[in-house]
Each structure stands twice: as C-alpha cells, then as structure tokens.
mmCIF file of C-alpha atoms in Angstrom:
data_model
loop_
_atom_site.group_PDB
_atom_site.id
_atom_site.type_symbol
_atom_site.label_atom_id
_atom_site.label_comp_id
_atom_site.label_asym_id
_atom_site.label_seq_id
_atom_site.Cartn_x
_atom_site.Cartn_y
_atom_site.Cartn_z
ATOM 1 C CA MET A 1 4.170 9.569 10.149
ATOM 2 C CA GLU A 2 7.232 10.954 7.645
ATOM 3 C CA LEU A 3 7.495 9.241 4.343
ATOM 4 C CA LYS A 4 10.995 7.639 5.200
ATOM 5 C CA GLU A 5 9.336 5.832 8.165
ATOM 6 C CA LEU A 6 6.271 5.071 6.182
ATOM 7 C CA LYS A 7 8.461 3.418 3.537
ATOM 8 C CA GLU A 8 10.581 1.524 6.031
ATOM 9 C CA ASN A 9 7.284 -0.090 7.484
ATOM 10 C CA PHE A 10 5.940 -0.671 4.042
ATOM 11 C CA ASP A 11 9.382 -2.996 3.364
ATOM 12 C CA LYS A 12 8.820 -4.552 6.509
ATOM 13 C CA ILE A 13 5.124 -5.564 6.009
ATOM 14 C CA ILE A 14 6.268 -6.804 2.359
ATOM 15 C CA ILE A 15 8.726 -8.947 3.789
ATOM 16 C CA LYS A 16 6.672 -10.337 6.776
ATOM 17 C CA TYR A 17 3.657 -11.387 4.701
ATOM 18 C CA LYS A 18 5.369 -12.174 1.273
ATOM 19 C CA LEU A 19 3.686 -9.852 -0.642
ATOM 20 C CA SER A 20 5.944 -9.550 -3.743
ATOM 21 C CA GLU A 21 4.739 -12.750 -4.611
ATOM 22 C CA PRO A 22 2.925 -12.587 -7.933
ATOM 23 C CA ASP A 23 -0.632 -13.970 -6.493
ATOM 24 C CA LYS A 24 0.113 -11.307 -3.491
ATOM 25 C CA ALA A 25 1.080 -8.534 -5.857
ATOM 26 C CA GLU A 26 -1.801 -9.134 -8.087
ATOM 27 C CA LYS A 27 -4.570 -9.066 -5.153
ATOM 28 C CA ILE A 28 -3.252 -6.139 -3.964
ATOM 29 C CA SER A 29 -3.376 -4.586 -7.336
ATOM 30 C CA LYS A 30 -6.697 -5.530 -7.502
ATOM 31 C CA TYR A 31 -7.548 -3.949 -4.125
ATOM 32 C CA LEU A 32 -5.917 -0.541 -5.649
ATOM 33 C CA THR A 33 -7.583 -0.349 -8.776
ATOM 34 C CA THR A 34 -11.153 -1.081 -8.258
ATOM 35 C CA GLY A 35 -11.996 2.621 -8.331
ATOM 36 C CA SER A 36 -13.561 2.523 -5.018
ATOM 37 C CA GLN A 37 -12.697 3.284 -1.243
ATOM 38 C CA ILE A 38 -9.948 0.610 -0.064
ATOM 39 C CA ASP A 39 -11.646 -1.482 2.805
ATOM 40 C CA VAL A 40 -8.916 -1.632 5.128
ATOM 41 C CA ASN A 41 -10.295 -4.237 7.202
ATOM 42 C CA ALA A 42 -10.968 -6.418 4.193
ATOM 43 C CA PHE A 43 -7.645 -5.680 2.998
ATOM 44 C CA CYS A 44 -6.151 -7.084 6.339
ATOM 45 C CA GLU A 45 -8.595 -10.064 6.542
ATOM 46 C CA GLU A 46 -6.961 -11.075 2.778
ATOM 47 C CA PHE A 47 -3.531 -10.636 3.862
ATOM 48 C CA GLY A 48 -3.712 -11.955 7.626
ATOM 49 C CA MET A 49 -2.229 -8.724 8.989
ATOM 50 C CA ASP A 50 -3.326 -6.165 11.910
ATOM 51 C CA ARG A 51 -5.150 -3.112 11.394
ATOM 52 C CA SER A 52 -1.900 -1.255 12.170
ATOM 53 C CA GLU A 53 -0.170 -2.838 9.509
ATOM 54 C CA GLY A 54 -2.794 -2.351 6.720
ATOM 55 C CA ASP A 55 -3.117 1.180 7.763
ATOM 56 C CA MET A 56 0.583 2.049 7.404
ATOM 57 C CA PHE A 57 0.754 -0.281 4.193
ATOM 58 C CA ILE A 58 -2.271 1.812 2.531
ATOM 59 C CA ALA A 59 -0.669 5.116 4.030
ATOM 60 C CA PHE A 60 2.407 4.739 2.177
ATOM 61 C CA ILE A 61 0.661 3.724 -1.361
ATOM 62 C CA MET A 62 -1.497 6.350 -0.655
ATOM 63 C CA LYS A 63 1.409 8.780 -0.449
ATOM 64 C CA GLY A 64 2.649 7.200 -3.668
ATOM 65 C CA ILE A 65 -0.321 7.742 -5.548
ATOM 66 C CA GLU A 66 -0.818 11.774 -4.015
ATOM 67 C CA TYR A 67 2.758 12.378 -5.274
ATOM 68 C CA LYS A 68 2.194 10.974 -8.778
ATOM 69 C CA GLU A 69 -0.946 13.195 -9.225
ATOM 70 C CA GLN A 70 0.693 16.149 -8.173
ATOM 71 C CA ASN A 71 3.789 15.683 -9.774
ATOM 72 C CA ILE A 72 4.005 13.192 -12.766
ATOM 73 C CA ASP A 73 0.497 13.679 -14.102
ATOM 74 C CA ALA A 74 0.251 17.410 -13.728
ATOM 75 C CA ASN A 75 3.280 17.716 -15.714
ATOM 76 C CA GLN A 76 1.973 15.797 -18.326
ATOM 77 C CA GLN A 77 -1.255 17.882 -18.671
#
C-alpha cells in the first residue's frame, strides 16, 4: 500500500473513531510508547475498530516512525 493511500485511510479512521479526542489520543500514545510489540487485536478492541482498520492505522504510524528513524534521527547523529 502506498504512503498516500495509508495516509488517506489513517485520516478516515481518525475521523470515524474520533481518535483525535484528548483521551483517545493519550491511549494511542500509550500503545505506541510501551517499548513492546503493538498488539493489534488489543488495539482494535480498545477502540472498537475491525482488524483491517487497525492494521492500516498502525501501518501508517509505523511508516512515520521508520521515516523518522531513517531521515531525522540519522541526521542528528
């Protein structure tokens, strides 16, 4: 899946599940900062989304992290 399509799906999921609300955004950040593998099933259950939406949502976030590590973090060293 292309980055553009991942971003479009990500935005749709944000709107559909109102994930930009402060309490939900905080829960999402906790999932992403635990330092362990993200349990997509638990994530989907927490936010009431189906697995395909959870996969797309997490895939976009992982692409962003990958970009940051390769381009931003590498340039700061």
